[in-house]
PDB file of C-alpha atoms in Angstrom:
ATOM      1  CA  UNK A   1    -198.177  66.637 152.891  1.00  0.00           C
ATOM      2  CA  UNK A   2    -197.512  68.438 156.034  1.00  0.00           C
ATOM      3  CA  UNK A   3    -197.601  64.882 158.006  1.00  0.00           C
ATOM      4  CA  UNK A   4    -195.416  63.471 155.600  1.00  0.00           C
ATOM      5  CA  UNK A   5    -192.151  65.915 156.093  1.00  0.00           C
ATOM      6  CA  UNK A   6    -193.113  65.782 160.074  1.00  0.00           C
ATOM      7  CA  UNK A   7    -192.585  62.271 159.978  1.00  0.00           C
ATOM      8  CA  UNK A   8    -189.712  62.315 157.358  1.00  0.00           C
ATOM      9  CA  UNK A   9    -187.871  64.748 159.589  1.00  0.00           C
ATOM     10  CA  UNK A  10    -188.224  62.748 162.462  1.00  0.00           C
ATOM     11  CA  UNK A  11    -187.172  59.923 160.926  1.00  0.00           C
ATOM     12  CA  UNK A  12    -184.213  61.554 159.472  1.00  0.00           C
ATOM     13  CA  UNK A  13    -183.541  63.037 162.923  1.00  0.00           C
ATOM     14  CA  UNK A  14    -184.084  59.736 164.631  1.00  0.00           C
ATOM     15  CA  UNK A  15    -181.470  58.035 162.157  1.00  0.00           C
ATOM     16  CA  UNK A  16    -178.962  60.712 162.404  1.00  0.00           C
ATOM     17  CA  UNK A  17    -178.992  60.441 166.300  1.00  0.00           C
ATOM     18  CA  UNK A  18    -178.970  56.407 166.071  1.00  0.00           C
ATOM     19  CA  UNK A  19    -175.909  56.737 163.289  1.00  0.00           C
ATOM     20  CA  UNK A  20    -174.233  59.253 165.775  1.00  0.00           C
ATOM     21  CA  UNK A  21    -174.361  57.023 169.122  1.00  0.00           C
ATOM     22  CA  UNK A  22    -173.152  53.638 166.778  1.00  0.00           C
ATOM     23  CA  UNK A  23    -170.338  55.766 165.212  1.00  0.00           C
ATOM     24  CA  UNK A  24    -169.286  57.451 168.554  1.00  0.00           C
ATOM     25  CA  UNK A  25    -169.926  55.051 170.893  1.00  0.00           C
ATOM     26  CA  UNK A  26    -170.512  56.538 174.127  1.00  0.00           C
ATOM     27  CA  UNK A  27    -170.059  55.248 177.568  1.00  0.00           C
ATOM     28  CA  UNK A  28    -173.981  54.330 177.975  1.00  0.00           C
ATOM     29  CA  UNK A  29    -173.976  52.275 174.843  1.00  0.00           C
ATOM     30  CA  UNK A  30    -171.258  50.663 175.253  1.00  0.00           C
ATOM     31  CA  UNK A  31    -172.278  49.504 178.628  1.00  0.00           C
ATOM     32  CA  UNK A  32    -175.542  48.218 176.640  1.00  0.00           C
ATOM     33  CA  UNK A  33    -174.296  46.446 173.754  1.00  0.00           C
ATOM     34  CA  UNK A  34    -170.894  45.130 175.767  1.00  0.00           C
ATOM     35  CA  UNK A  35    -171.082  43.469 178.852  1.00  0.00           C
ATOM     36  CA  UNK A  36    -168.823  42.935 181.513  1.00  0.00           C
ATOM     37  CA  UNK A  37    -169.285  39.825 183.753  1.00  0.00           C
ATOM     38  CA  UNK A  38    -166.834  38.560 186.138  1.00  0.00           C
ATOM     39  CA  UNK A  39    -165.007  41.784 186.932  1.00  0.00           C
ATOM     40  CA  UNK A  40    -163.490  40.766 189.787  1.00  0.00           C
ATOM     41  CA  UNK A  41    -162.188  38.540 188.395  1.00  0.00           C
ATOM     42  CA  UNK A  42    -160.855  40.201 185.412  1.00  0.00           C
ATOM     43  CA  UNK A  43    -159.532  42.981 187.451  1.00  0.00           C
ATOM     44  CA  UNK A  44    -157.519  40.818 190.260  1.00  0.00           C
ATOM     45  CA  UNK A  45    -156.000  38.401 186.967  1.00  0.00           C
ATOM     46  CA  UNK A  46    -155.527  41.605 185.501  1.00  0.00           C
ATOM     47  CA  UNK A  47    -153.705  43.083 188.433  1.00  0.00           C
ATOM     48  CA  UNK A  48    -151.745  39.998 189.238  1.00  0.00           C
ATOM     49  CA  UNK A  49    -150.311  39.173 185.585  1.00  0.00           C
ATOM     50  CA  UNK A  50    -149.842  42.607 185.423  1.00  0.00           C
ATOM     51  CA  UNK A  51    -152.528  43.496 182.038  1.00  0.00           C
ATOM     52  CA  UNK A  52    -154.483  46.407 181.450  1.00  0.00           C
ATOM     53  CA  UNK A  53    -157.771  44.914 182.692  1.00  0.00           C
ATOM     54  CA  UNK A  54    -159.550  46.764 179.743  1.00  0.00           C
ATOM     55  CA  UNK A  55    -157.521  44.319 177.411  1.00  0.00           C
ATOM     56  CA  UNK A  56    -158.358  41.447 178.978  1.00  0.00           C
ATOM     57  CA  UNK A  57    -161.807  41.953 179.228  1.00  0.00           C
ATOM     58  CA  UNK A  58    -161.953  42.808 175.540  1.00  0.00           C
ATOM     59  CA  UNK A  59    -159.935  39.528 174.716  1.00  0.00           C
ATOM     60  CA  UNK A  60    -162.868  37.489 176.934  1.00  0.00           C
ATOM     61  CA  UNK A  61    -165.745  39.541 174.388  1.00  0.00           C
ATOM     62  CA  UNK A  62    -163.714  38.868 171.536  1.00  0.00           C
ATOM     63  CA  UNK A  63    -162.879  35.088 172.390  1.00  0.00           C
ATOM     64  CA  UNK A  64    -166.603  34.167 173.967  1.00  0.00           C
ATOM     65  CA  UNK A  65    -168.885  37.076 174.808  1.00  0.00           C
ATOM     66  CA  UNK A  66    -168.240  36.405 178.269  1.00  0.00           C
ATOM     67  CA  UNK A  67    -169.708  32.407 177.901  1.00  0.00           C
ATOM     68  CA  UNK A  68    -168.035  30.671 180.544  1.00  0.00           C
ATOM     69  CA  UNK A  69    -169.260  27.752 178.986  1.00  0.00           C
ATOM     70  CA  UNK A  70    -168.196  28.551 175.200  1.00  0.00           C
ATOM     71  CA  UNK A  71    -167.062  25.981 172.688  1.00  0.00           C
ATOM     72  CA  UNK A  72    -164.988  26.230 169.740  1.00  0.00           C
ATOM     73  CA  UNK A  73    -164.706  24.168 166.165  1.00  0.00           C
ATOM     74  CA  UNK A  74    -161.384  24.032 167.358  1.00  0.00           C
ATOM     75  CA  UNK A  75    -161.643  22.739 170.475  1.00  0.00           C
ATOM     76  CA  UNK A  76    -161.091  25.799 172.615  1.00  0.00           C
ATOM     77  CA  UNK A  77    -162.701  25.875 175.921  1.00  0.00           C
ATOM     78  CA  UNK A  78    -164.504  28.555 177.774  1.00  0.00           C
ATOM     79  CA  UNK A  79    -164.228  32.448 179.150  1.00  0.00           C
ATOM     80  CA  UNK A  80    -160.850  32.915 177.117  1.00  0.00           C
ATOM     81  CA  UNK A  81    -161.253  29.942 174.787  1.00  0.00           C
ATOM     82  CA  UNK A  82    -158.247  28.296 175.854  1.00  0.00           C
ATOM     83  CA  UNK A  83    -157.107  24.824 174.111  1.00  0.00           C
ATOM     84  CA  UNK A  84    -156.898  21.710 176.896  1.00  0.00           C
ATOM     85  CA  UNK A  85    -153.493  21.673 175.937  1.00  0.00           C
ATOM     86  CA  UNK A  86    -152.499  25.465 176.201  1.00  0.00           C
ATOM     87  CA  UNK A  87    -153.965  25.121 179.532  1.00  0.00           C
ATOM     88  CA  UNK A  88    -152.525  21.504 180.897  1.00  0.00           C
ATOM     89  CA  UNK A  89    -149.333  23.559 180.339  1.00  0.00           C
ATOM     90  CA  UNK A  90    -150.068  26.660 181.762  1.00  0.00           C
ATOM     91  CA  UNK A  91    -151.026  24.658 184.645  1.00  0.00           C
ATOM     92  CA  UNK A  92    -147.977  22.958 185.017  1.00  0.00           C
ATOM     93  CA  UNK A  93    -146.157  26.439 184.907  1.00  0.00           C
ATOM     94  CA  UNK A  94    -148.411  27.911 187.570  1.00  0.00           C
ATOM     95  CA  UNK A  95    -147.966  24.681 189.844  1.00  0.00           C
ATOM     96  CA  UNK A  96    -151.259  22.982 189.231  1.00  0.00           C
ATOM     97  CA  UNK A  97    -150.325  18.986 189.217  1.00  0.00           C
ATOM     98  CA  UNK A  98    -153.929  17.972 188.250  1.00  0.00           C
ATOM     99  CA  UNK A  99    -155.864  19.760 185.926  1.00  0.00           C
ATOM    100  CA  UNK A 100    -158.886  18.094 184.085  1.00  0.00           C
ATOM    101  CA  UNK A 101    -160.748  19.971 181.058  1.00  0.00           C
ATOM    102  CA  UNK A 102    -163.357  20.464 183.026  1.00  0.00           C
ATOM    103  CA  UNK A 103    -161.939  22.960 185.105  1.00  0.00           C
ATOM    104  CA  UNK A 104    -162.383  25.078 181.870  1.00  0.00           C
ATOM    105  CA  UNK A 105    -165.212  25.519 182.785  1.00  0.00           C
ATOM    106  CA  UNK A 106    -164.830  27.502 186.044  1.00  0.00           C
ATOM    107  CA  UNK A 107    -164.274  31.445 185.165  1.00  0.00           C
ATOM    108  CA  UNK A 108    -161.700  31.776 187.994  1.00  0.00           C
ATOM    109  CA  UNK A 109    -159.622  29.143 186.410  1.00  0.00           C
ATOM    110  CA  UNK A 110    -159.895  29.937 183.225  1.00  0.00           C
ATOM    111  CA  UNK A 111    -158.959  33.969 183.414  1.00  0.00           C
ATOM    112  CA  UNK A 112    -156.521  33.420 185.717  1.00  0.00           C
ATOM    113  CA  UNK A 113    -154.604  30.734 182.995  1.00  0.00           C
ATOM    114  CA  UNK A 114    -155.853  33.037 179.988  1.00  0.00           C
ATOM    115  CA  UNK A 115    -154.087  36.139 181.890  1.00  0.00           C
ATOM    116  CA  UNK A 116    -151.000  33.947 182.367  1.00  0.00           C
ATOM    117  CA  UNK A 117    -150.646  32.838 178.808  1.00  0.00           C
ATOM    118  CA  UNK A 118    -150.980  36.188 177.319  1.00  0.00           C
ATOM    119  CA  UNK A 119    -148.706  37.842 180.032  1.00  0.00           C
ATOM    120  CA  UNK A 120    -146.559  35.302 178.447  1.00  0.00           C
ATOM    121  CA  UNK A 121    -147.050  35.971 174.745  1.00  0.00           C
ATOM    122  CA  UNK A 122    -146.085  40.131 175.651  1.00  0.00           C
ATOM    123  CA  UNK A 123    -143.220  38.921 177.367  1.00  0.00           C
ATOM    124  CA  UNK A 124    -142.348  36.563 174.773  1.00  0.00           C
ATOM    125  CA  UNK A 125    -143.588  38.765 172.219  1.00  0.00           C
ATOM    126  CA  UNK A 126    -142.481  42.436 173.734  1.00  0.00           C
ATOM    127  CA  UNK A 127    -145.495  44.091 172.012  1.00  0.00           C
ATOM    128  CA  UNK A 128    -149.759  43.818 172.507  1.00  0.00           C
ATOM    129  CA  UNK A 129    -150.702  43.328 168.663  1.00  0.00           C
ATOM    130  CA  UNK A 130    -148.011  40.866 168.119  1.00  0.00           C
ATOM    131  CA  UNK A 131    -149.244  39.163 171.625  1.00  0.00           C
ATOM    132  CA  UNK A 132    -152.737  39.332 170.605  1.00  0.00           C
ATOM    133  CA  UNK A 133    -151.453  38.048 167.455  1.00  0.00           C
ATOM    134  CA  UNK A 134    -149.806  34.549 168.779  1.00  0.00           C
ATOM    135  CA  UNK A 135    -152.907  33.647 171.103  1.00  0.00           C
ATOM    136  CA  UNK A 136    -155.216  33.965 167.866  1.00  0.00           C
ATOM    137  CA  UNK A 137    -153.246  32.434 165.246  1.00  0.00           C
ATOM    138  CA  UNK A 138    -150.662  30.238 167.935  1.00  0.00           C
ATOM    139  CA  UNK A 139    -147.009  30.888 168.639  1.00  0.00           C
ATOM    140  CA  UNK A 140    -145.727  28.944 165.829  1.00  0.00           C
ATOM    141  CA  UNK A 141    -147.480  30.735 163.071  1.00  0.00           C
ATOM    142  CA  UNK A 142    -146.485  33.953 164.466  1.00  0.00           C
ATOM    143  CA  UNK A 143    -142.854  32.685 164.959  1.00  0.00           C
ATOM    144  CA  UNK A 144    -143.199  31.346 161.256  1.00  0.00           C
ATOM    145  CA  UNK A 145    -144.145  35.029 159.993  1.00  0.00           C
ATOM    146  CA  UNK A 146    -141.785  36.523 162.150  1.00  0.00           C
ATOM    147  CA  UNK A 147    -138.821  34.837 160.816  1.00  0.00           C
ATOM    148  CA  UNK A 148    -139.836  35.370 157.111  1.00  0.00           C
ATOM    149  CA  UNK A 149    -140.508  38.812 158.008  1.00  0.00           C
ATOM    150  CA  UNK A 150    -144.189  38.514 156.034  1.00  0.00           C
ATOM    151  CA  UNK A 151    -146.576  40.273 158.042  1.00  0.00           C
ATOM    152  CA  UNK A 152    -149.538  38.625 159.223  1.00  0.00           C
ATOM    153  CA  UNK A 153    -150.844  36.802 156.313  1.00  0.00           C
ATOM    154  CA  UNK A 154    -154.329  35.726 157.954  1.00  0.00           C
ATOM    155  CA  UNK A 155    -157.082  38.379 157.278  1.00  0.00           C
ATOM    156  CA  UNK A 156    -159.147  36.466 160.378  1.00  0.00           C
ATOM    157  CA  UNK A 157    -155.890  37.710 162.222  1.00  0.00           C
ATOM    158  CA  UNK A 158    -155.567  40.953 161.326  1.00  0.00           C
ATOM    159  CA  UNK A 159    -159.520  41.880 162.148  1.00  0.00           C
ATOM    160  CA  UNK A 160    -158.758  39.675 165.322  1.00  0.00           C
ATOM    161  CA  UNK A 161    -156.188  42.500 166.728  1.00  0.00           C
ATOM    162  CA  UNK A 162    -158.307  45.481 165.722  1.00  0.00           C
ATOM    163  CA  UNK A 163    -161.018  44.222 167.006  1.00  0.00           C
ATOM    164  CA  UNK A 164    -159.234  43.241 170.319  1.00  0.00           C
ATOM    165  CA  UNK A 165    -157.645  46.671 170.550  1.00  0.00           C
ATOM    166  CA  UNK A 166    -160.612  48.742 169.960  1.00  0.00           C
ATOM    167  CA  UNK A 167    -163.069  46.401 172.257  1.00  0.00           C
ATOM    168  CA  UNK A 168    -160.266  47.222 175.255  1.00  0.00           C
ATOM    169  CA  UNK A 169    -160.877  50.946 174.166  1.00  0.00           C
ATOM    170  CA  UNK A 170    -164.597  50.628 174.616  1.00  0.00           C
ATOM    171  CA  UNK A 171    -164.356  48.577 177.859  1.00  0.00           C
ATOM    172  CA  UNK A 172    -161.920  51.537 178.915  1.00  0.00           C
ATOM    173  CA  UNK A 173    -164.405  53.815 178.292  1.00  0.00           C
ATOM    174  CA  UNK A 174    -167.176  52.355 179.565  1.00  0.00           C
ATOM    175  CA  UNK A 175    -166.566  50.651 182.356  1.00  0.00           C
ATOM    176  CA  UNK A 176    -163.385  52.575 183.979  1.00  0.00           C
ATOM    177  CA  UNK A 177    -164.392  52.906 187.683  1.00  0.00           C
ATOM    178  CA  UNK A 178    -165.414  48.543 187.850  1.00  0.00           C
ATOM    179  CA  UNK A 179    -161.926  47.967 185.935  1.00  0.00           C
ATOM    180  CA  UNK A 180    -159.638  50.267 187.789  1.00  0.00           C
ATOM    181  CA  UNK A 181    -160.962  50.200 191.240  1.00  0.00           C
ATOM    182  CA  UNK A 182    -158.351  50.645 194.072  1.00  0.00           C
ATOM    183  CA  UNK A 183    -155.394  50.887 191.530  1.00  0.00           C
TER     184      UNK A 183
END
């Protein structure tokens, strides 16, 4: 009987302490369960579009786990799971005269056009969730929900933006000194 409250108590002591870390979230576990590839990269897009780096590397979890090579249903390509033709235009902005899909591909490209386009949606937008908002659900809808002053009526949407904001959080938390170095 003795045995059997020794290991119950351990148990209930291991589960406590695994509940704790998954409901707190420390720096150490969030380092384990979310990586970060390609900070450079994040960090100089980041920098140069002007972002907080922790939001863009919790829109490149969100969007594809950090697959450069990622694939939507929908057609969306890549690190920031940007549609061919989001990013043909975004090229044409940023003075690129030949893109191909392929270039999609290449997590330089596609961070630096995935930082551009949501630079644009907070300038266009003038606030993060309703940013975050428009490169989930697409300008139109948002403009659609804006003007009929409805809210977001997606669910998917909704979770999208909390999700986004508390991943950039996390990434703050956990990986501060590789997204803020020499700011």
């Amino acid at each position: 009987m003795k045995k059997l409250l020794a290991v119950l108590l351990v148990g209930a002591i291991l589960g406590g302490g695994v509940a704790y870390v998954y409901r707190t979230e420390p720096g150490w576990y969030v380092r384990l369960r979310y990586p970060l590839r390609y900070e450079t990269i994040v960090r100089g897009h980041a920098r140069n579009y002007h972002l907080d780096a922790a939001l863009l590397a919790a829109v490149i979890y969100q969007e594809s786990k950090f697959n450069a090579h990622a694939r939507s249903s929908s057609g969306a390509i890549g690190l920031m799971q940007l549609l061919p033709a989001t990013a043909k235009g975004i090229a044409l902005h940023t003075g690129g005269s030949r893109f191909r899909v392929s270039d999609l591909d290449d997590p330089e490209i596609n961070v630096r056009y995935g930082s551009w386009y949501l630079r644009h949606l907070l300038g266009k937008y003038g606030d993060e969730r309703t940013a975050l908002a428009a490169y989930n659900a697409g300008q139109d809808n948002v403009d659609h929900w804006r003007a009929d002053g409805s809210g977001i009526p997606f669910a998917e949407t909704r979770h999208y933006i909390k999700r986004v904001e508390h991943l950039k959080t996390l990434y703050r938390r956990g990986y501060r000194r590789e997204l803020y170095a020499s700011q």
